C-alpha cells in the first residue's frame, strides 16, 4: 500500500502541486462562503482531484472519479439534469473501472505515470468528424423530443462519451473534447445557479475542469509518444 501511495506522488513538480492546492482551495473556499452542501463539496473536490490526477497520468484518478460520478449524479438528479444522471451512472461509473485496469498495463515504472500517446492525423480527424456528426444527429433527436437546449445537451453528452474512451486509451486528443464538454457544462450549471440553485461548488468545479483541460492538453501533447492507432 505504501508503495502504491508513493507512486501517486512521484514526479510532481512544484507548479503541479501548487495547481492542485490552489484549485482545491478555491473550490473549498467558494463552497463554504456560499454554504454549499457536504455532498456538493465532496463531489467538487473529488472531481478536481480526478481531472488533475488524470492530467498527471496517475491511476488514482479513477478512484477519485468513481466517488465523484456517484455524488455528481445525485446533484444532477436534484437539479433535474437527468441526462447528466444517466451519463454518470450508466457510463462514467463503469468506465472508471475499465480505465483503472487498462492504465495498469501501460504505466511507466520510472515516472509512475501512464504512457501517453497521440492518434494519427487520419484517425484523429475521423474521430473528431464522427463526434461532430454524432452531436448533430443526437441534437436532432433531442429537439424532436422537445428537449431544452438540445444541441448544447447533445454536445456535452456526445463529447463526454468520446473523450472518456480516449482517456481510457491514453490519448492526448481527449483534452480537446474535454474543453468542449467543460465549456458547455459551465453554461448549464451557471443557468441553474442563476435560477436559484445551490450549485456554486459544481459550477466552480467545471470552471477548474476547463482550465485544467487546457493546461493538460499542452502537457500531454508535449509528452505523448506518437502511435499510428
Coordinates of N, CA and C in Angstrom, one line a residue:
X1 N 0.8 -1.2 0.0 CA 0.0 0.0 0.0 C 0.9 1.3 0.0
X2 N 1.9 1.2 0.8 CA 2.8 2.4 0.9 C 3.5 2.7 -0.5
X3 N 3.9 1.6 -1.2 CA 4.5 1.8 -2.5 C 3.5 2.4 -3.5
X4 N 2.2 1.9 -3.4 CA 1.2 2.5 -4.3 C 1.0 4.0 -4.1
X5 N 1.0 4.3 -2.8 CA 0.8 5.7 -2.4 C 1.9 6.6 -2.9
X6 N 3.1 6.1 -2.7 CA 4.3 6.8 -3.2 C 4.3 7.1 -4.7
X7 N 3.8 6.1 -5.4 CA 3.8 6.2 -6.9 C 2.8 7.4 -7.3
X8 N 1.8 7.6 -6.5 CA 0.8 8.6 -6.9 C 1.4 10.0 -6.7
X9 N 2.4 10.1 -5.8 CA 3.0 11.5 -5.6 C 4.4 11.6 -6.2
X10 N 4.8 10.6 -7.0 CA 6.1 10.6 -7.6 C 6.1 11.5 -8.9
X11 N 7.1 12.3 -9.0 CA 7.3 13.1 -10.2 C 6.5 14.4 -10.3
X12 N 5.9 14.8 -9.2 CA 5.1 16.1 -9.2 C 6.1 17.3 -9.1
X13 N 5.9 18.3 -10.0 CA 6.7 19.5 -9.9 C 6.0 20.4 -8.9
X14 N 6.8 21.4 -8.5 CA 6.2 22.4 -7.6 C 5.0 23.1 -8.2
X15 N 5.1 23.4 -9.4 CA 3.9 24.1 -10.1 C 2.7 23.2 -10.1
X16 N 2.9 21.9 -10.4 CA 1.7 21.0 -10.4 C 1.1 20.9 -9.0
X17 N 1.9 20.8 -8.0 CA 1.4 20.7 -6.6 C 0.7 22.0 -6.2
X18 N 1.2 23.1 -6.6 CA 0.5 24.4 -6.3 C -0.8 24.5 -7.1
X19 N -0.9 24.0 -8.3 CA -2.1 24.0 -9.0 C -3.2 23.1 -8.3
X20 N -2.7 21.9 -7.8 CA -3.6 21.1 -7.1 C -4.1 21.8 -5.8
X21 N -3.2 22.4 -5.1 CA -3.6 23.1 -3.8 C -4.5 24.3 -4.1
X22 N -4.1 25.1 -5.1 CA -4.9 26.3 -5.3 C -6.3 25.9 -5.8
X23 N -6.4 25.0 -6.7 CA -7.7 24.5 -7.3 C -8.6 24.0 -6.1
X24 N -8.0 23.2 -5.3 CA -8.8 22.6 -4.2 C -9.2 23.7 -3.2
X25 N -8.3 24.7 -2.9 CA -8.6 25.8 -2.0 C -9.7 26.7 -2.5
X26 N -9.7 27.0 -3.8 CA -10.7 27.8 -4.4 C -12.1 27.1 -4.3
X27 N -12.1 25.8 -4.6 CA -13.4 25.1 -4.5 C -13.9 25.1 -3.1
X28 N -13.0 24.8 -2.2 CA -13.4 24.7 -0.7 C -13.9 26.1 -0.2
X29 N -13.1 27.1 -0.6 CA -13.4 28.5 -0.1 C -14.8 29.0 -0.6
X30 N -15.0 28.8 -1.9 CA -16.3 29.2 -2.5 C -17.5 28.4 -1.9
X31 N -17.2 27.1 -1.7 CA -18.3 26.3 -1.2 C -18.7 26.7 0.2
X32 N -17.7 27.0 1.0 CA -18.0 27.4 2.4 C -18.7 28.8 2.4
X33 N -18.2 29.7 1.6 CA -18.8 31.0 1.5 C -20.2 31.0 1.1
X34 N -20.6 30.1 0.1 CA -21.9 30.0 -0.4 C -22.7 29.0 0.4
X35 N -22.1 28.4 1.4 CA -22.8 27.4 2.2 C -23.3 26.2 1.4
X36 N -22.4 25.7 0.6 CA -22.7 24.5 -0.2 C -22.9 23.3 0.7
X37 N -23.7 22.3 0.2 CA -23.9 21.1 1.0 C -22.6 20.3 1.0
X38 N -22.6 19.4 2.0 CA -21.4 18.5 2.1 C -21.2 17.6 0.9
X39 N -22.4 17.1 0.3 CA -22.3 16.3 -0.9 C -21.7 17.1 -2.0
X40 N -22.1 18.4 -2.1 CA -21.6 19.2 -3.2 C -20.1 19.5 -3.1
X41 N -19.7 19.7 -1.8 CA -18.3 20.0 -1.6 C -17.4 18.7 -1.9
X42 N -17.8 17.6 -1.4 CA -17.0 16.3 -1.7 C -17.1 16.0 -3.1
X43 N -18.2 16.2 -3.8 CA -18.3 15.9 -5.2 C -17.3 16.8 -6.0
X44 N -17.3 18.1 -5.7 CA -16.5 19.0 -6.4 C -15.0 18.7 -6.1
X45 N -14.6 18.4 -4.9 CA -13.2 18.2 -4.6 C -12.7 16.9 -5.3
X46 N -13.5 15.8 -5.2 CA -13.1 14.6 -5.8 C -13.0 14.7 -7.4
X47 N -13.9 15.6 -7.9 CA -13.9 15.8 -9.3 C -12.6 16.5 -9.7
X48 N -12.2 17.6 -8.9 CA -11.0 18.3 -9.2 C -9.8 17.4 -9.1
X49 N -9.7 16.6 -8.1 CA -8.6 15.7 -7.9 C -8.6 14.6 -9.1
X50 N -9.7 14.2 -9.5 CA -9.8 13.3 -10.6 C -9.1 13.8 -11.9
X51 N -9.5 15.0 -12.3 CA -9.0 15.6 -13.5 C -7.6 16.0 -13.4
X52 N -7.1 16.4 -12.3 CA -5.7 16.8 -12.1 C -4.8 15.6 -12.1
X53 N -5.3 14.5 -11.4 CA -4.5 13.3 -11.4 C -4.5 12.6 -12.7
X54 N -5.6 12.8 -13.5 CA -5.7 12.2 -14.8 C -4.7 12.9 -15.7
X55 N -4.6 14.3 -15.6 CA -3.6 15.0 -16.3 C -2.2 14.6 -16.0
X56 N -2.0 14.3 -14.7 CA -0.7 13.8 -14.3 C -0.4 12.4 -14.7
X57 N -1.4 11.7 -15.2 CA -1.2 10.3 -15.6 C -1.2 9.3 -14.5
X58 N -1.9 9.6 -13.4 CA -1.9 8.7 -12.2 C -3.2 7.9 -12.2
X59 N -3.1 6.6 -11.9 CA -4.2 5.7 -11.9 C -5.2 6.1 -10.8
X60 N -4.8 6.7 -9.7 CA -5.7 7.0 -8.6 C -6.8 8.0 -9.1
X61 N -6.6 8.6 -10.3 CA -7.6 9.5 -10.8 C -9.0 8.8 -11.0
X62 N -8.9 7.5 -11.3 CA -10.2 6.7 -11.5 C -10.9 6.4 -10.1
X63 N -10.1 6.3 -9.1 CA -10.7 6.2 -7.7 C -11.5 7.4 -7.3
X64 N -10.8 8.6 -7.5 CA -11.5 9.9 -7.2 C -12.7 10.0 -8.2
X65 N -12.5 9.6 -9.4 CA -13.6 9.7 -10.4 C -14.8 8.9 -10.0
X66 N -14.6 7.7 -9.4 CA -15.7 6.9 -9.0 C -16.6 7.5 -8.0
X67 N -15.9 8.1 -7.0 CA -16.7 8.8 -5.9 C -17.4 10.0 -6.5
X68 N -16.7 10.8 -7.4 CA -17.3 12.0 -8.0 C -18.5 11.7 -8.8
X69 N -18.5 10.7 -9.6 CA -19.6 10.5 -10.5 C -20.9 10.1 -9.8
X70 N -20.7 9.3 -8.7 CA -21.9 9.0 -7.9 C -22.5 10.2 -7.2
X71 N -21.7 11.0 -6.6 CA -22.2 12.2 -5.9 C -22.7 13.2 -6.9
X72 N -22.0 13.4 -8.0 CA -22.4 14.3 -9.0 C -23.8 13.9 -9.6
X73 N -24.0 12.6 -9.8 CA -25.2 12.1 -10.3 C -26.4 12.5 -9.4
X74 N -26.1 12.4 -8.1 CA -27.1 12.8 -7.1 C -27.5 14.3 -7.2
X75 N -26.5 15.1 -7.4 CA -26.7 16.6 -7.5 C -27.4 16.9 -8.8
X76 N -27.1 16.2 -9.9 CA -27.7 16.4 -11.2 C -29.2 16.0 -11.1
X77 N -29.5 14.9 -10.3 CA -30.8 14.5 -10.2 C -31.7 15.5 -9.4
X78 N -31.1 16.2 -8.4 CA -31.8 17.2 -7.7 C -32.0 18.4 -8.6
X79 N -31.1 18.7 -9.6 CA -31.3 19.8 -10.5 C -32.1 19.4 -11.7
X80 N -32.6 18.2 -11.8 CA -33.4 17.7 -12.9 C -32.6 17.7 -14.2
X81 N -31.3 17.5 -14.1 CA -30.5 17.2 -15.3 C -30.4 15.7 -15.5
X82 N -31.4 15.1 -15.9 CA -31.5 13.6 -16.0 C -30.5 13.0 -17.0
X83 N -30.2 13.8 -18.0 CA -29.2 13.3 -19.0 C -27.9 13.1 -18.3
X84 N -27.5 14.1 -17.4 CA -26.2 14.0 -16.7 C -26.2 12.8 -15.7
X85 N -27.4 12.6 -15.1 CA -27.5 11.4 -14.2 C -27.2 10.1 -14.9
X86 N -27.8 9.9 -16.1 CA -27.6 8.7 -16.8 C -26.2 8.6 -17.3
X87 N -25.7 9.7 -17.8 CA -24.3 9.7 -18.4 C -23.3 9.3 -17.3
X88 N -23.5 9.8 -16.1 CA -22.5 9.5 -15.0 C -22.7 8.1 -14.4
X89 N -23.9 7.7 -14.2 CA -24.1 6.3 -13.5 C -24.0 5.2 -14.5
X90 N -24.5 5.4 -15.8 CA -24.5 4.3 -16.7 C -23.3 4.2 -17.6
X91 N -22.5 5.3 -17.6 CA -21.3 5.3 -18.5 C -20.0 5.6 -17.7
X92 N -19.9 6.8 -17.1 CA -18.7 7.1 -16.4 C -18.4 6.2 -15.3
X93 N -19.4 5.7 -14.5 CA -19.1 4.9 -13.4 C -18.4 3.6 -13.8
X94 N -19.0 2.8 -14.8 CA -18.3 1.6 -15.2 C -17.0 1.9 -15.9
X95 N -16.9 3.0 -16.6 CA -15.7 3.3 -17.4 C -14.5 3.6 -16.4
X96 N -14.8 4.1 -15.2 CA -13.7 4.3 -14.3 C -13.0 3.0 -13.9
X97 N -13.7 1.9 -13.8 CA -13.1 0.6 -13.6 C -12.4 0.1 -14.8
X98 N -12.9 0.3 -16.0 CA -12.2 -0.1 -17.2 C -10.9 0.7 -17.3
X99 N -10.9 2.0 -17.0 CA -9.7 2.8 -17.1 C -8.7 2.4 -16.1
X100 N -9.1 2.0 -14.9 CA -8.2 1.6 -13.8 C -7.4 0.4 -14.3
X101 N -8.0 -0.6 -14.9 CA -7.3 -1.8 -15.3 C -6.6 -1.7 -16.6
X102 N -7.1 -0.8 -17.5 CA -6.4 -0.5 -18.8 C -5.1 0.2 -18.6
X103 N -5.1 1.2 -17.7 CA -3.9 2.0 -17.5 C -2.9 1.2 -16.7
X104 N -3.3 0.2 -16.0 CA -2.3 -0.6 -15.2 C -1.3 -1.3 -16.1
X105 N -1.7 -1.6 -17.4 CA -0.8 -2.3 -18.3 C 0.1 -1.3 -19.0
X106 N 0.0 0.0 -18.8 CA 0.7 0.9 -19.6 C 1.4 2.0 -18.7
X107 N 1.8 1.6 -17.5 CA 2.4 2.6 -16.6 C 3.9 2.6 -16.7
X108 N 4.5 3.8 -16.7 CA 6.0 3.9 -16.7 C 6.5 3.8 -15.3
X109 N 7.3 2.7 -15.1 CA 7.8 2.4 -13.8 C 8.7 3.5 -13.2
X110 N 9.4 4.2 -14.1 CA 10.3 5.3 -13.7 C 9.6 6.5 -13.2
X111 N 8.6 6.9 -14.0 CA 7.9 8.2 -13.6 C 6.6 8.0 -12.8
X112 N 6.1 6.7 -12.8 CA 4.9 6.4 -12.1 C 3.7 7.0 -12.8
X113 N 3.8 7.4 -14.0 CA 2.7 7.9 -14.8 C 2.4 7.0 -16.0
X114 N 1.2 7.1 -16.5 CA 0.8 6.3 -17.6 C 1.5 6.8 -18.9
X115 N 1.8 5.9 -19.8 CA 2.5 6.3 -21.0 C 1.4 6.9 -22.0
X116 N 1.7 8.2 -22.3 CA 0.7 8.9 -23.1 C 1.0 8.7 -24.6
X117 N -0.1 8.9 -25.4 CA 0.1 8.7 -26.9 C -0.8 9.7 -27.6
X118 N -0.5 9.8 -28.9 CA -1.3 10.6 -29.8 C -1.9 9.7 -30.9
X119 N -3.0 10.1 -31.4 CA -3.6 9.4 -32.6 C -2.9 9.9 -33.8
X120 N -3.0 9.1 -34.8 CA -2.5 9.5 -36.1 C -3.4 10.6 -36.6
X121 N -2.9 11.5 -37.5 CA -3.8 12.6 -38.0 C -5.0 12.1 -38.7
X122 N -4.9 11.0 -39.4 CA -6.1 10.4 -40.1 C -7.2 10.0 -39.1
X123 N -6.7 9.2 -38.1 CA -7.7 8.7 -37.1 C -8.3 9.8 -36.3
X124 N -7.4 10.8 -35.9 CA -7.9 11.9 -35.1 C -9.0 12.7 -35.9
X125 N -8.8 12.9 -37.2 CA -9.8 13.6 -38.0 C -11.1 12.8 -38.1
X126 N -11.0 11.5 -38.2 CA -12.2 10.6 -38.2 C -12.9 10.7 -36.9
X127 N -12.2 10.7 -35.8 CA -12.9 10.7 -34.5 C -13.6 12.0 -34.3
X128 N -12.9 13.1 -34.6 CA -13.5 14.4 -34.4 C -14.7 14.6 -35.4
X129 N -14.5 14.1 -36.6 CA -15.6 14.2 -37.5 C -16.8 13.4 -37.1
X130 N -16.5 12.2 -36.6 CA -17.6 11.3 -36.1 C -18.3 11.9 -34.9
X131 N -17.5 12.5 -34.1 CA -18.1 13.2 -32.9 C -19.1 14.3 -33.3
X132 N -18.6 15.1 -34.3 CA -19.5 16.2 -34.8 C -20.8 15.7 -35.4
X133 N -20.7 14.6 -36.2 CA -21.9 14.0 -36.8 C -22.8 13.5 -35.7
X134 N -22.2 12.9 -34.6 CA -23.0 12.4 -33.5 C -23.7 13.5 -32.8
X135 N -23.0 14.6 -32.6 CA -23.6 15.8 -32.0 C -24.9 16.3 -32.7
X136 N -24.7 16.4 -34.0 CA -25.8 16.9 -34.9 C -27.0 15.9 -34.9
X137 N -26.7 14.6 -35.0 CA -27.8 13.6 -35.1 C -28.5 13.5 -33.7
X138 N -27.7 13.5 -32.6 CA -28.3 13.4 -31.3 C -29.1 14.6 -30.9
X139 N -28.6 15.8 -31.4 CA -29.2 17.0 -31.2 C -30.6 17.1 -31.8
X140 N -30.7 16.5 -33.0 CA -32.0 16.5 -33.8 C -33.0 15.6 -33.0
X141 N -32.4 14.5 -32.5 CA -33.3 13.6 -31.7 C -33.9 14.3 -30.5
X142 N -33.0 15.0 -29.7 CA -33.4 15.7 -28.5 C -34.4 16.8 -28.9
X143 N -34.1 17.5 -30.0 CA -35.0 18.6 -30.4 C -36.4 18.0 -30.7
X144 N -36.4 16.8 -31.4 CA -37.7 16.2 -31.7 C -38.5 15.8 -30.4
X145 N -37.7 15.5 -29.4 CA -38.3 15.1 -28.1 C -38.7 16.3 -27.3
X146 N -38.4 17.4 -27.8 CA -38.8 18.6 -27.0 C -37.8 19.0 -25.9
X147 N -36.6 18.6 -26.0 CA -35.6 18.8 -25.0 C -35.2 20.3 -24.9
X148 N -34.7 20.7 -23.8 CA -34.3 22.1 -23.6 C -32.8 22.2 -24.0
X149 N -32.5 23.2 -24.9 CA -31.2 23.4 -25.5 C -30.7 22.1 -26.0
X150 N -31.3 21.5 -27.0 CA -31.0 20.2 -27.4 C -29.5 20.0 -28.0
X151 N -29.0 21.0 -28.7 CA -27.7 20.9 -29.2 C -26.6 21.1 -28.2
X152 N -26.9 21.9 -27.2 CA -25.9 22.1 -26.1 C -25.9 20.8 -25.3
X153 N -27.0 20.2 -25.0 CA -27.1 18.9 -24.3 C -26.4 17.8 -25.1
X154 N -26.6 17.8 -26.4 CA -26.0 16.8 -27.3 C -24.5 17.0 -27.3
X155 N -24.0 18.2 -27.4 CA -22.6 18.4 -27.4 C -21.9 17.9 -26.1
X156 N -22.5 18.2 -25.0 CA -22.0 17.7 -23.7 C -22.0 16.2 -23.7
X157 N -23.0 15.5 -24.1 CA -23.1 14.1 -23.9 C -22.2 13.4 -24.9
X158 N -22.3 13.7 -26.2 CA -21.5 13.0 -27.2 C -20.0 13.2 -27.0
X159 N -19.6 14.5 -26.7 CA -18.2 14.7 -26.5 C -17.7 14.0 -25.2
X160 N -18.5 13.9 -24.2 CA -18.2 13.2 -23.0 C -17.9 11.8 -23.3
X161 N -18.8 11.1 -24.0 CA -18.6 9.7 -24.3 C -17.3 9.5 -25.1
X162 N -17.1 10.3 -26.1 CA -15.8 10.1 -26.9 C -14.6 10.4 -26.1
X163 N -14.6 11.5 -25.3 CA -13.5 11.9 -24.5 C -13.1 10.8 -23.5
X164 N -14.1 10.2 -22.9 CA -13.8 9.2 -21.9 C -13.1 8.0 -22.5
X165 N -13.6 7.6 -23.7 CA -12.9 6.5 -24.4 C -11.5 6.8 -24.7
X166 N -11.2 8.1 -25.2 CA -9.9 8.5 -25.5 C -9.0 8.5 -24.2
X167 N -9.6 8.9 -23.1 CA -8.9 9.0 -21.8 C -8.5 7.6 -21.4
X168 N -9.4 6.6 -21.5 CA -9.0 5.2 -21.2 C -7.9 4.7 -22.1
X169 N -7.9 5.1 -23.3 CA -6.9 4.7 -24.3 C -5.6 5.6 -24.2
X170 N -5.6 6.5 -23.3 CA -4.4 7.3 -23.0 C -4.0 8.3 -24.1
X171 N -5.0 8.8 -24.8 CA -4.8 9.6 -26.0 C -4.9 11.1 -25.6
X172 N -3.9 11.9 -26.2 CA -3.9 13.3 -25.9 C -5.1 14.0 -26.4
X173 N -5.7 13.5 -27.5 CA -6.9 14.2 -28.1 C -8.1 14.3 -27.2
X174 N -8.1 13.5 -26.1 CA -9.2 13.6 -25.2 C -9.4 15.0 -24.6
X175 N -8.3 15.7 -24.4 CA -8.4 17.0 -23.8 C -9.0 18.1 -24.7
X176 N -9.0 17.9 -26.0 CA -9.7 18.8 -26.9 C -11.2 18.7 -26.7
X177 N -11.6 17.4 -26.6 CA -13.1 17.2 -26.4 C -13.5 17.6 -25.0
X178 N -12.6 17.4 -24.0 CA -13.0 17.8 -22.6 C -13.2 19.3 -22.5
X179 N -12.4 20.1 -23.3 CA -12.5 21.5 -23.3 C -13.9 21.9 -23.8
X180 N -14.4 21.2 -24.8 CA -15.8 21.5 -25.3 C -16.8 21.1 -24.2
X181 N -16.6 19.9 -23.6 CA -17.6 19.4 -22.6 C -17.6 20.4 -21.4
X182 N -16.5 20.9 -21.0 CA -16.4 21.7 -19.8 C -17.1 23.1 -20.1
X183 N -16.8 23.6 -21.3 CA -17.4 24.9 -21.6 C -18.9 24.9 -21.6
X184 N -19.4 23.8 -22.3 CA -20.9 23.7 -22.4 C -21.5 23.4 -21.0
X185 N -20.9 22.6 -20.2 CA -21.4 22.3 -18.9 C -21.4 23.5 -17.9
X186 N -20.4 24.3 -18.1 CA -20.3 25.6 -17.3 C -21.6 26.4 -17.5
X187 N -22.0 26.5 -18.8 CA -23.2 27.3 -19.2 C -24.4 26.7 -18.5
X188 N -24.5 25.4 -18.5 CA -25.6 24.7 -18.0 C -25.8 24.9 -16.5
X189 N -24.7 24.8 -15.7 CA -24.7 25.0 -14.3 C -24.8 26.4 -13.9
X190 N -24.3 27.3 -14.7 CA -24.5 28.8 -14.5 C -25.9 29.2 -14.5
X191 N -26.6 28.6 -15.5 CA -28.1 28.9 -15.6 C -28.8 28.4 -14.4
X192 N -28.4 27.2 -13.9 CA -29.1 26.6 -12.8 C -28.8 27.5 -11.5
X193 N -27.6 27.9 -11.4 CA -27.2 28.8 -10.2 C -28.0 30.1 -10.3
X194 N -28.1 30.7 -11.4 CA -28.8 32.0 -11.6 C -30.3 31.8 -11.3
X195 N -30.8 30.6 -11.5 CA -32.2 30.4 -11.3 C -32.4 30.0 -9.8
X196 N -31.4 30.1 -9.0 CA -31.6 29.9 -7.5 C -31.1 28.6 -7.0
X197 N -30.4 27.8 -7.9 CA -29.9 26.5 -7.4 C -28.7 26.7 -6.6
X198 N -28.4 25.7 -5.6 CA -27.3 25.7 -4.8 C -26.2 24.9 -5.4
X199 N -25.6 25.5 -6.5 CA -24.6 24.7 -7.3 C -23.3 25.4 -7.5
X200 N -22.9 26.3 -6.6 CA -21.7 27.1 -6.8 C -20.5 26.2 -6.8
X201 N -20.4 25.2 -5.9 CA -19.3 24.3 -5.9 C -19.2 23.5 -7.2
X202 N -20.3 23.1 -7.7 CA -20.3 22.3 -9.0 C -19.9 23.2 -10.2
X203 N -20.4 24.5 -10.2 CA -20.0 25.4 -11.2 C -18.5 25.8 -11.1
X204 N -18.0 25.9 -9.9 CA -16.6 26.2 -9.8 C -15.8 25.0 -10.2
X205 N -16.3 23.8 -9.9 CA -15.6 22.5 -10.3 C -15.4 22.5 -11.8
X206 N -16.5 22.8 -12.6 CA -16.4 22.7 -14.0 C -15.5 23.8 -14.6
X207 N -15.5 24.9 -13.9 CA -14.6 26.0 -14.3 C -13.1 25.6 -14.2
X208 N -12.8 24.9 -13.1 CA -11.4 24.4 -12.9 C -11.2 23.3 -13.9
X209 N -12.2 22.5 -14.2 CA -12.0 21.4 -15.2 C -11.6 22.1 -16.5
X210 N -12.2 23.2 -16.9 CA -11.8 23.8 -18.2 C -10.4 24.3 -18.2
X211 N -10.0 25.0 -17.1 CA -8.6 25.4 -17.0 C -7.7 24.3 -17.1
X212 N -8.0 23.2 -16.3 CA -7.1 22.0 -16.3 C -7.0 21.4 -17.7
X213 N -8.1 21.3 -18.4 CA -8.1 20.6 -19.7 C -7.2 21.4 -20.7
X214 N -7.2 22.7 -20.6 CA -6.3 23.5 -21.5 C -4.9 23.3 -21.1
X215 N -4.6 23.3 -19.8 CA -3.2 23.0 -19.3 C -2.7 21.6 -19.7
X216 N -3.6 20.6 -19.5 CA -3.2 19.3 -19.7 C -3.1 18.9 -21.2
X217 N -3.8 19.6 -22.0 CA -3.6 19.3 -23.5 C -2.2 19.7 -23.9
X218 N -1.8 20.8 -23.4 CA -0.4 21.3 -23.7 C 0.6 20.3 -23.2
X219 N 0.4 19.8 -21.9 CA 1.4 18.9 -21.3 C 1.4 17.5 -22.0
X220 N 0.2 17.0 -22.3 CA 0.1 15.7 -22.9 C 0.6 15.7 -24.4
X221 N 0.4 16.8 -25.0 CA 0.8 17.0 -26.4 C 2.3 17.0 -26.5
X222 N 2.9 17.5 -25.5 CA 4.4 17.6 -25.4 C 5.0 16.3 -25.1
X223 N 4.4 15.5 -24.2 CA 4.9 14.3 -23.7 C 4.5 13.0 -24.5
X224 N 3.5 13.1 -25.2 CA 2.9 11.9 -25.9 C 3.8 11.3 -26.8
X225 N 3.8 9.9 -26.9 CA 4.5 9.2 -27.9 C 3.6 9.1 -29.1
X226 N 4.1 9.2 -30.3 CA 3.3 9.1 -31.5 C 3.1 7.7 -31.9
X227 N 1.8 7.3 -32.0 CA 1.5 6.0 -32.4 C 0.4 6.1 -33.5
X228 N 0.5 5.3 -34.5 CA -0.5 5.3 -35.6 C -1.5 4.2 -35.1
X229 N -2.6 4.7 -34.5 CA -3.6 3.7 -33.9 C -4.9 3.9 -34.6

